[in-house]
Short mmCIF file of C-alpha atoms in Angstrom, two decimals:
data_model
loop_
_atom_site.label_atom_id
_atom_site.label_comp_id
_atom_site.label_asym_id
_atom_site.label_seq_id
_atom_site.Cartn_x
_atom_site.Cartn_y
_atom_site.Cartn_z
CA MET A 1 0.00 0.00 0.00
CA GLY A 2 1.39 3.41 -1.02
CA ARG A 3 1.48 6.52 1.06
CA LYS A 4 -1.72 8.47 1.65
CA VAL A 5 -1.81 12.01 0.31
CA THR A 6 -4.63 14.48 0.95
CA VAL A 7 -5.03 17.39 -1.48
CA VAL A 8 -7.20 20.29 -0.30
CA GLY A 9 -8.48 22.07 -3.40
CA GLY A 10 -9.29 20.67 -6.83
CA GLY A 11 -8.18 23.52 -9.08
CA ALA A 12 -5.41 23.38 -11.69
CA SER A 13 -2.52 22.96 -9.24
CA GLY A 14 -4.49 20.61 -6.98
CA MET A 15 -5.40 18.25 -9.83
CA ALA A 16 -1.81 18.30 -11.12
CA ALA A 17 -0.51 17.55 -7.62
CA ALA A 18 -2.98 14.71 -7.13
CA ILE A 19 -2.11 13.11 -10.48
CA MET A 20 1.63 13.27 -9.88
CA ALA A 21 1.30 11.93 -6.32
CA ALA A 22 -0.79 9.00 -7.57
CA ARG A 23 1.77 8.30 -10.29
CA GLN A 24 4.32 7.83 -7.47
CA GLY A 25 2.09 5.07 -6.13
CA ALA A 26 0.36 7.14 -3.45
CA GLN A 27 -3.28 6.73 -2.44
CA VAL A 28 -4.74 10.19 -3.07
CA ALA A 29 -7.89 12.06 -2.07
CA ILE A 30 -8.93 15.51 -3.33
CA LEU A 31 -11.17 17.53 -1.01
CA GLU A 32 -13.01 20.16 -3.08
CA HIS A 33 -15.61 22.51 -1.60
CA MET A 34 -17.31 23.26 -4.94
CA ASP A 35 -19.69 20.88 -6.70
CA ARG A 36 -16.98 19.91 -9.20
CA VAL A 37 -13.22 20.20 -9.63
CA GLY A 38 -11.50 22.59 -12.03
CA LYS A 39 -14.24 25.19 -12.28
CA LYS A 40 -11.84 28.15 -12.61
CA LEU A 41 -9.90 26.38 -15.37
CA LEU A 42 -12.94 26.69 -17.65
CA SER A 43 -12.62 30.48 -17.79
CA THR A 44 -8.89 30.62 -18.54
CA GLY A 45 -7.77 32.04 -21.87
CA ASN A 46 -11.33 33.26 -22.52
CA GLY A 47 -12.46 29.63 -22.47
CA ARG A 48 -9.61 28.46 -24.69
CA CYS A 49 -7.17 27.63 -21.84
CA ASN A 50 -3.80 29.31 -22.43
CA LEU A 51 -1.83 26.39 -20.93
CA THR A 52 1.57 28.06 -20.80
CA ASN A 53 3.95 30.32 -22.70
CA LEU A 54 7.23 29.52 -24.45
CA SER A 55 8.76 32.80 -23.22
CA LEU A 56 9.44 32.42 -19.50
CA GLU A 57 11.68 34.64 -17.39
CA ASN A 58 11.81 36.26 -13.96
CA GLY A 59 10.06 39.42 -15.18
CA CYS A 60 6.92 37.42 -15.99
CA TYR A 61 6.26 36.85 -12.29
CA HIS A 62 5.92 38.99 -9.17
CA CYS A 63 6.81 37.74 -5.70
CA SER A 64 8.33 39.11 -2.49
CA GLN A 65 11.22 36.76 -3.37
CA PRO A 66 11.72 37.73 -7.04
CA GLU A 67 13.78 34.64 -7.89
CA PHE A 68 11.42 32.14 -6.24
CA PRO A 69 8.91 31.51 -9.09
CA MET A 70 11.55 30.65 -11.68
CA ARG A 71 13.44 28.49 -9.18
CA VAL A 72 10.29 26.39 -9.00
CA ILE A 73 9.48 26.50 -12.71
CA SER A 74 13.04 25.53 -13.69
CA ARG A 75 12.41 22.21 -11.89
CA PHE A 76 9.19 21.53 -13.79
CA ASN A 77 9.58 23.61 -16.92
CA VAL A 78 7.55 24.17 -20.08
CA GLU A 79 9.01 21.08 -21.76
CA ARG A 80 7.97 18.86 -18.83
CA THR A 81 4.59 20.58 -18.72
CA LEU A 82 3.95 19.90 -22.40
CA GLY A 83 5.01 16.29 -21.80
CA PHE A 84 2.52 16.10 -18.93
CA PHE A 85 -0.32 17.18 -21.20
CA GLU A 86 0.80 14.93 -24.03
CA GLU A 87 0.58 12.01 -21.58
CA LEU A 88 -2.98 13.11 -20.80
CA GLY A 89 -3.78 12.96 -24.53
CA ILE A 90 -3.88 16.71 -25.18
CA MET A 91 -2.30 17.99 -28.38
CA ALA A 92 -0.87 21.47 -27.80
CA LYS A 93 -0.27 24.23 -30.34
CA SER A 94 1.62 27.50 -30.27
CA LYS A 95 0.22 30.88 -31.25
CA ASN A 96 3.24 33.19 -31.22
CA GLY A 97 4.53 31.35 -28.17
CA TYR A 98 1.18 31.20 -26.37
CA ILE A 99 0.34 27.53 -25.88
CA TYR A 100 -3.25 26.26 -26.22
CA PRO A 101 -4.86 22.86 -26.57
CA ASN A 102 -5.34 22.16 -30.28
CA SER A 103 -9.11 22.16 -29.75
CA GLU A 104 -8.89 25.58 -28.04
CA GLN A 105 -11.35 24.32 -25.43
CA ALA A 106 -10.65 24.71 -21.72
CA SER A 107 -13.39 22.14 -21.14
CA ALA A 108 -11.33 19.56 -23.07
CA VAL A 109 -8.34 20.13 -20.78
CA LEU A 110 -10.55 19.69 -17.72
CA ASP A 111 -12.12 16.55 -19.21
CA MET A 112 -8.72 14.92 -19.74
CA LEU A 113 -7.54 15.87 -16.24
CA ARG A 114 -10.70 14.38 -14.75
CA LEU A 115 -10.31 11.21 -16.81
CA GLU A 116 -6.76 10.84 -15.45
CA LEU A 117 -8.02 11.35 -11.89
CA SER A 118 -10.46 8.52 -12.54
CA ARG A 119 -7.88 6.26 -14.19
CA LEU A 120 -5.56 6.65 -11.22
CA GLN A 121 -8.44 5.94 -8.84
CA ILE A 122 -8.00 9.25 -7.06
CA GLN A 123 -10.84 9.85 -4.62
CA VAL A 124 -12.58 13.15 -5.45
CA VAL A 125 -14.83 14.44 -2.68
CA THR A 126 -16.88 17.47 -3.81
CA GLY A 127 -18.97 19.74 -1.61
CA CYS A 128 -16.34 19.08 1.06
CA GLN A 129 -15.87 21.87 3.60
CA VAL A 130 -12.62 21.59 5.53
CA LYS A 131 -13.25 22.67 9.11
CA GLN A 132 -9.86 21.89 10.60
CA LEU A 133 -6.44 20.64 9.60
CA ARG A 134 -3.83 19.40 12.03
CA LYS A 135 -0.79 17.18 12.22
CA LYS A 136 -1.18 14.13 14.45
CA ASN A 137 1.60 12.46 16.42
CA GLY A 138 4.22 14.42 14.53
CA SER A 139 3.62 12.45 11.34
CA SER A 140 0.17 12.02 9.77
CA PHE A 141 -2.31 14.80 8.93
CA LEU A 142 -5.98 14.95 9.86
CA ALA A 143 -8.55 16.87 7.83
CA VAL A 144 -11.84 17.33 9.66
CA THR A 145 -14.63 18.02 7.14
CA ASN A 146 -18.40 18.06 6.81
CA GLN A 147 -18.04 14.68 5.07
CA GLY A 148 -15.96 12.96 7.71
CA ASP A 149 -12.29 12.78 8.67
CA PHE A 150 -9.48 12.20 6.17
CA PHE A 151 -5.99 11.05 7.12
CA GLY A 152 -2.82 11.45 5.07
CA ASP A 153 0.91 10.94 5.40
CA ALA A 154 1.29 14.15 3.40
CA LEU A 155 -1.00 17.16 2.94
CA ILE A 156 -1.07 19.46 -0.09
CA LEU A 157 -2.82 22.83 0.20
CA SER A 158 -4.01 23.92 -3.27
CA THR A 159 -6.94 26.09 -2.27
CA GLY A 160 -6.36 29.05 -4.59
CA SER A 161 -6.52 32.73 -3.70
CA LYS A 162 -9.42 35.16 -3.23
CA ALA A 163 -9.71 35.98 -6.96
CA ALA A 164 -12.94 35.04 -8.77
CA PRO A 165 -14.66 33.56 -5.69
CA VAL A 166 -17.59 32.34 -7.82
CA THR A 167 -15.20 29.65 -9.14
CA GLY A 168 -14.31 28.53 -5.61
CA SER A 169 -11.35 30.74 -4.68
CA ASP A 170 -12.76 32.16 -1.46
CA GLY A 171 -9.52 32.76 0.47
CA SER A 172 -10.19 29.97 2.98
CA GLY A 173 -6.75 28.49 2.33
CA TYR A 174 -5.01 31.45 3.93
CA ARG A 175 -6.56 30.56 7.29
CA LEU A 176 -5.53 26.92 6.87
CA ALA A 177 -1.94 27.90 6.04
CA GLU A 178 -1.84 30.32 8.98
CA GLY A 179 -2.92 27.46 11.21
CA PHE A 180 0.39 25.77 10.42
CA GLY A 181 2.35 28.94 11.23
CA HIS A 182 2.75 30.38 7.73
CA ARG A 183 2.79 34.15 7.26
CA ILE A 184 0.22 35.65 4.88
CA ILE A 185 1.11 38.71 2.80
CA THR A 186 -2.16 40.64 2.41
CA PRO A 187 -3.90 39.39 -0.76
CA LEU A 188 -5.00 42.11 -3.20
CA PRO A 189 -6.72 41.97 -6.62
CA ALA A 190 -4.39 41.54 -9.62
CA LEU A 191 -5.02 41.17 -13.36
CA VAL A 192 -8.04 43.38 -12.83
CA GLN A 193 -9.71 46.53 -14.18
CA LEU A 194 -8.88 50.02 -12.90
CA CYS A 195 -11.54 52.47 -11.69
CA CYS A 196 -10.57 56.03 -12.62
CA GLU A 197 -11.68 59.54 -11.80
CA GLY A 198 -12.89 61.66 -14.69
CA ARG A 199 -16.17 62.89 -16.13
CA TYR A 200 -15.18 61.85 -19.64
CA PHE A 201 -15.22 58.09 -19.08
CA LYS A 202 -18.98 57.85 -19.60
CA GLU A 203 -18.48 59.44 -23.04
CA LEU A 204 -15.66 56.99 -23.81
CA ALA A 205 -17.49 53.82 -22.71
CA GLY A 206 -17.23 51.07 -25.31
CA VAL A 207 -14.10 52.37 -27.06
CA ARG A 208 -11.45 49.73 -27.83
CA CYS A 209 -8.10 50.93 -29.08
CA GLU A 210 -4.36 50.32 -29.09
CA ALA A 211 -2.59 52.23 -26.30
CA GLU A 212 0.35 52.18 -23.95
CA VAL A 213 -0.72 52.24 -20.30
CA SER A 214 1.74 53.72 -17.81
CA LEU A 215 1.10 53.57 -14.08
CA ILE A 216 2.61 56.43 -12.05
CA CYS A 217 2.94 56.85 -8.28
CA ALA A 218 4.54 59.95 -6.75
CA GLY A 219 6.21 60.77 -10.07
CA LYS A 220 7.69 57.29 -10.41
CA LEU A 221 6.83 54.88 -13.23
CA LEU A 222 5.68 51.65 -11.57
CA SER A 223 4.85 49.66 -14.69
CA LYS A 224 3.76 50.02 -18.30
CA ALA A 225 2.24 47.77 -20.94
CA ILE A 226 1.01 48.11 -24.50
CA GLY A 227 -1.88 46.52 -26.39
CA GLU A 228 -5.62 46.82 -26.84
CA ILE A 229 -7.40 48.56 -23.99
CA GLN A 230 -11.10 49.04 -23.36
CA LEU A 231 -12.42 52.35 -22.08
CA THR A 232 -15.44 51.98 -19.82
CA ASP A 233 -17.81 54.15 -17.84
CA TYR A 234 -15.75 53.42 -14.70
CA GLY A 235 -12.21 53.56 -16.15
CA ILE A 236 -10.04 51.17 -18.15
CA SER A 237 -9.85 47.45 -18.86
CA GLY A 238 -8.01 45.14 -21.27
CA ILE A 239 -4.79 43.15 -21.03
CA PRO A 240 -2.36 46.12 -20.71
CA THR A 241 -4.50 47.41 -17.83
CA PHE A 242 -4.43 43.97 -16.18
CA GLN A 243 -0.64 43.81 -16.51
CA VAL A 244 -0.11 47.00 -14.46
CA SER A 245 -3.03 46.56 -12.07
CA ARG A 246 -1.21 44.67 -9.30
CA PHE A 247 1.06 47.69 -8.80
CA ALA A 248 -2.00 49.92 -8.47
CA SER A 249 -3.46 47.51 -5.88
CA VAL A 250 -0.30 47.62 -3.76
CA SER A 251 0.13 51.40 -3.95
CA LEU A 252 -3.52 52.11 -3.17
CA ALA A 253 -3.41 49.70 -0.23
CA ARG A 254 -0.52 51.79 1.09
CA LYS A 255 -2.63 54.96 0.65
CA LYS A 256 -0.36 56.28 -2.09
CA PRO A 257 -1.85 58.30 -4.97
CA VAL A 258 -1.77 56.58 -8.36
CA HIS A 259 -2.59 57.76 -11.85
CA VAL A 260 -2.45 56.32 -15.35
CA VAL A 261 -1.09 57.91 -18.49
CA LEU A 262 -2.56 56.60 -21.75
CA ASP A 263 -0.65 56.99 -25.02
CA PHE A 264 -3.06 56.51 -27.92
CA LEU A 265 -0.34 56.67 -30.63
CA PRO A 266 2.46 54.62 -29.04
CA ALA A 267 4.28 54.14 -32.35
CA LYS A 268 5.02 57.90 -32.58
CA SER A 269 6.87 60.25 -30.26
CA ARG A 270 5.15 63.40 -29.03
CA GLU A 271 7.11 65.53 -31.51
CA GLU A 272 6.28 63.15 -34.36
CA THR A 273 2.61 63.28 -33.39
CA GLU A 274 2.59 67.09 -33.44
CA THR A 275 4.37 67.10 -36.81
CA PHE A 276 1.88 64.53 -38.15
CA LEU A 277 -1.08 66.71 -37.08
CA LYS A 278 0.35 69.85 -38.72
CA LYS A 279 1.08 67.94 -41.93
CA ARG A 280 -2.50 66.67 -41.94
CA VAL A 281 -3.71 70.29 -41.70
CA LEU A 282 -1.85 71.08 -44.92
CA GLN A 283 -3.35 68.03 -46.60
CA MET A 284 -6.92 68.52 -45.34
CA PRO A 285 -7.40 72.17 -44.28
CA HIS A 286 -11.13 71.98 -45.06
CA LEU A 287 -11.92 69.29 -42.45
CA GLU A 288 -13.88 70.37 -39.39
CA ILE A 289 -11.97 69.48 -36.26
CA ASN A 290 -14.62 66.97 -35.17
CA ASP A 291 -13.75 64.99 -38.34
CA PHE A 292 -10.03 65.71 -38.28
CA LEU A 293 -8.96 62.54 -36.45
CA THR A 294 -11.37 60.22 -38.28
CA GLY A 295 -9.43 57.19 -39.47
CA ILE A 296 -6.74 57.87 -36.86
CA LEU A 297 -8.59 57.43 -33.57
CA HIS A 298 -12.02 56.19 -32.54
CA LYS A 299 -14.55 58.98 -33.11
CA LYS A 300 -15.71 59.09 -29.47
CA LEU A 301 -12.13 59.20 -28.24
CA ALA A 302 -11.18 61.90 -30.76
CA ALA A 303 -14.10 64.09 -29.62
CA VAL A 304 -13.00 63.91 -25.99
CA LEU A 305 -9.35 64.64 -26.81
CA VAL A 306 -10.34 67.65 -28.92
CA LYS A 307 -12.54 68.93 -26.09
CA LEU A 308 -9.72 68.52 -23.56
CA SER A 309 -7.44 70.47 -25.94
CA HIS A 310 -9.92 73.40 -25.87
CA ILE A 311 -10.41 73.40 -29.63
CA PRO A 312 -13.88 74.50 -30.87
CA ALA A 313 -15.47 71.42 -32.46
CA HIS A 314 -16.74 73.17 -35.60
CA GLN A 315 -13.59 75.04 -36.56
CA THR A 316 -11.91 73.84 -39.73
CA ALA A 317 -8.38 72.54 -39.45
CA ALA A 318 -7.10 75.70 -41.16
CA GLU A 319 -8.78 77.87 -38.52
CA VAL A 320 -7.25 76.12 -35.52
CA ALA A 321 -4.53 78.10 -33.72
CA GLN A 322 -1.02 76.69 -34.09
CA ASP A 323 -0.48 76.20 -30.35
CA ALA A 324 -3.63 74.05 -30.20
CA TRP A 325 -1.88 71.28 -32.14
CA LYS A 326 0.71 70.99 -29.36
CA ARG A 327 -2.11 70.66 -26.82
CA LEU A 328 -3.88 68.02 -28.94
CA ALA A 329 -0.64 66.05 -29.42
CA GLY A 330 -0.18 66.20 -25.66
CA GLN A 331 -3.64 64.76 -25.02
CA ILE A 332 -3.15 62.00 -27.60
CA LYS A 333 0.20 61.02 -26.09
CA SER A 334 -0.48 61.68 -22.40
CA PHE A 335 -4.14 61.31 -21.48
CA GLN A 336 -4.11 61.21 -17.67
CA ALA A 337 -6.56 59.93 -15.08
CA VAL A 338 -6.38 59.39 -11.33
CA VAL A 339 -6.84 55.75 -10.28
CA LEU A 340 -9.40 55.60 -7.47
CA ALA A 341 -9.45 51.83 -6.98
CA THR A 342 -9.17 48.49 -8.69
CA LYS A 343 -12.21 46.36 -9.31
CA SER A 344 -12.91 43.84 -6.55
CA PHE A 345 -11.74 40.24 -6.07
CA GLU A 346 -14.89 39.15 -7.92
CA HIS A 347 -13.43 40.65 -11.12
CA ALA A 348 -9.76 39.74 -10.58
CA GLN A 349 -8.14 36.83 -12.40
CA VAL A 350 -5.51 36.29 -9.68
CA CYS A 351 -4.24 37.94 -6.49
CA CYS A 352 -0.96 39.48 -5.52
CA GLY A 353 0.03 38.46 -2.01
CA GLY A 354 -0.66 35.17 -0.26
CA VAL A 355 1.48 32.69 1.66
CA ASP A 356 4.99 34.08 2.09
CA THR A 357 7.31 32.01 -0.11
CA ARG A 358 10.15 32.38 2.40
CA GLY A 359 8.47 29.53 4.27
CA ILE A 360 8.48 27.18 1.24
CA ARG A 361 11.21 25.02 -0.31
CA PRO A 362 11.32 25.82 -4.05
CA GLU A 363 12.84 22.42 -4.83
CA THR A 364 9.78 20.52 -3.55
CA MET A 365 7.05 23.06 -2.53
CA GLU A 366 7.29 21.59 0.98
CA SER A 367 6.77 23.80 4.01
CA LYS A 368 9.94 24.70 5.89
CA LEU A 369 7.83 24.84 9.05
CA VAL A 370 5.86 21.59 8.82
CA PRO A 371 7.46 18.50 7.20
CA GLY A 372 5.01 16.69 4.93
CA LEU A 373 2.96 19.85 4.23
CA TYR A 374 3.07 21.23 0.68
CA LEU A 375 1.58 24.45 -0.73
CA THR A 376 0.89 25.21 -4.40
CA GLY A 377 -0.57 27.58 -6.96
CA GLU A 378 -2.36 30.84 -6.28
CA LEU A 379 -2.34 30.26 -2.52
CA LEU A 380 1.27 31.48 -2.57
CA ASP A 381 2.58 35.01 -2.98
CA VAL A 382 3.23 34.56 -6.71
CA ASP A 383 1.34 36.24 -9.54
CA GLY A 384 2.19 36.18 -13.21
CA ILE A 385 1.33 38.45 -16.11
CA CYS A 386 -1.36 37.52 -18.66
CA GLY A 387 -0.46 34.90 -21.24
CA GLY A 388 -0.43 31.45 -19.64
CA TYR A 389 2.03 32.35 -16.89
CA ASN A 390 -0.31 31.77 -13.97
CA LEU A 391 -1.31 28.36 -15.30
CA GLN A 392 2.35 27.45 -15.77
CA TRP A 393 2.87 28.38 -12.12
CA ALA A 394 -0.05 26.10 -11.19
CA TRP A 395 1.31 23.16 -13.21
CA SER A 396 4.91 23.55 -12.00
CA SER A 397 4.13 24.07 -8.32
CA GLY A 398 1.41 21.40 -8.31
CA CYS A 399 3.42 18.74 -10.12
CA LEU A 400 6.50 19.30 -7.95
CA ALA A 401 4.43 19.05 -4.78
CA GLY A 402 2.72 15.89 -6.01
CA ILE A 403 5.96 14.19 -7.00
CA HIS A 404 7.57 14.82 -3.62
CA ALA A 405 4.48 14.32 -1.45
CA GLY A 406 3.74 11.00 -3.13
CA SER A 407 7.24 9.59 -2.82
CA ARG A 408 8.40 8.05 0.47
CA LYS A 409 12.03 9.01 0.01
CA ASN A 410 11.26 12.73 -0.43
CA VAL A 411 9.02 13.28 2.58
CA GLY A 412 10.38 15.77 5.08
CA THR A 413 13.37 16.75 2.97
#
């Protein structure tokens, strides 16, 4: 009879951990408080499941120990991850380095993971509320739940964060980890929309456009990203917004003022933009200013930028004062808005913060405080940028934990 391993949480990292532990010959049980495992996985990659990314480096992850995420991932890297999915029967494909299942269906990935759980005879207990976890007699672990007691030689916490609680990530794992003495760095929303101050956002709602988003705090650039953004009645959304949002969360939590600067023509410098506008005047002097940026910027966006530049909307281009073009170029290149807040955990894809990684061994994901206890995935203070990085973290941390928790020789090392 193999070792007994209890996995609390049946998300991406929990399922990966359970599968790898069972492949070591362990007897494994997953305790999941939702009505099914893998619910959050279904929403990843807009339902297409961006499994991982071929471009991995330290800068793709944020952590209080900057080197920690890649120390883990280097031990279960992209190549091993793709091998893991190939063994499950999933054909992967690359889209400019972004890796998806060939079917582009997150549901297919979940189906194959669940089939492997079944093949390995892993016990999956859904609707299972963990009331208490403790270590007995210095060796085995006891999980007290609403569906009875579960014992294990090793315990893997894969409960997720507080992001997207409708999928099961309700933050309950932080309390469980604290119960074993682990420090929790305050979780905050990340990969989330930004709520901004400004009366013009209602006029801009629905606009999608290419822009560079720069996040500024006390005159210092915290982060910037480029791509398609969405302007909304409350502020800004879209992948570039998500990429910088964790820095806004941290600064706002520290009561520091934050603002964004949006560059709507990132391919041109400010001087080139001003020159471009003046050249366009010579080409099309007859155009009224409310038509002047048609074909360059979204009409609703152009109208707001013209208004902010204090240019009368019905002047022709030839009638506009020369200094107005400098003001308009400035608005196009540096549209500014104060960030009031991020959207809540309900809207966030992941969290920044979580279990302090200083208490975790990157080689195995085992707790430094409690031998035989392993922690994985979003529960930890690790958050990646958009593009498959958070799932890669789930696979790497989960598989490493499973391999070591399920193997006799690695327990307590």
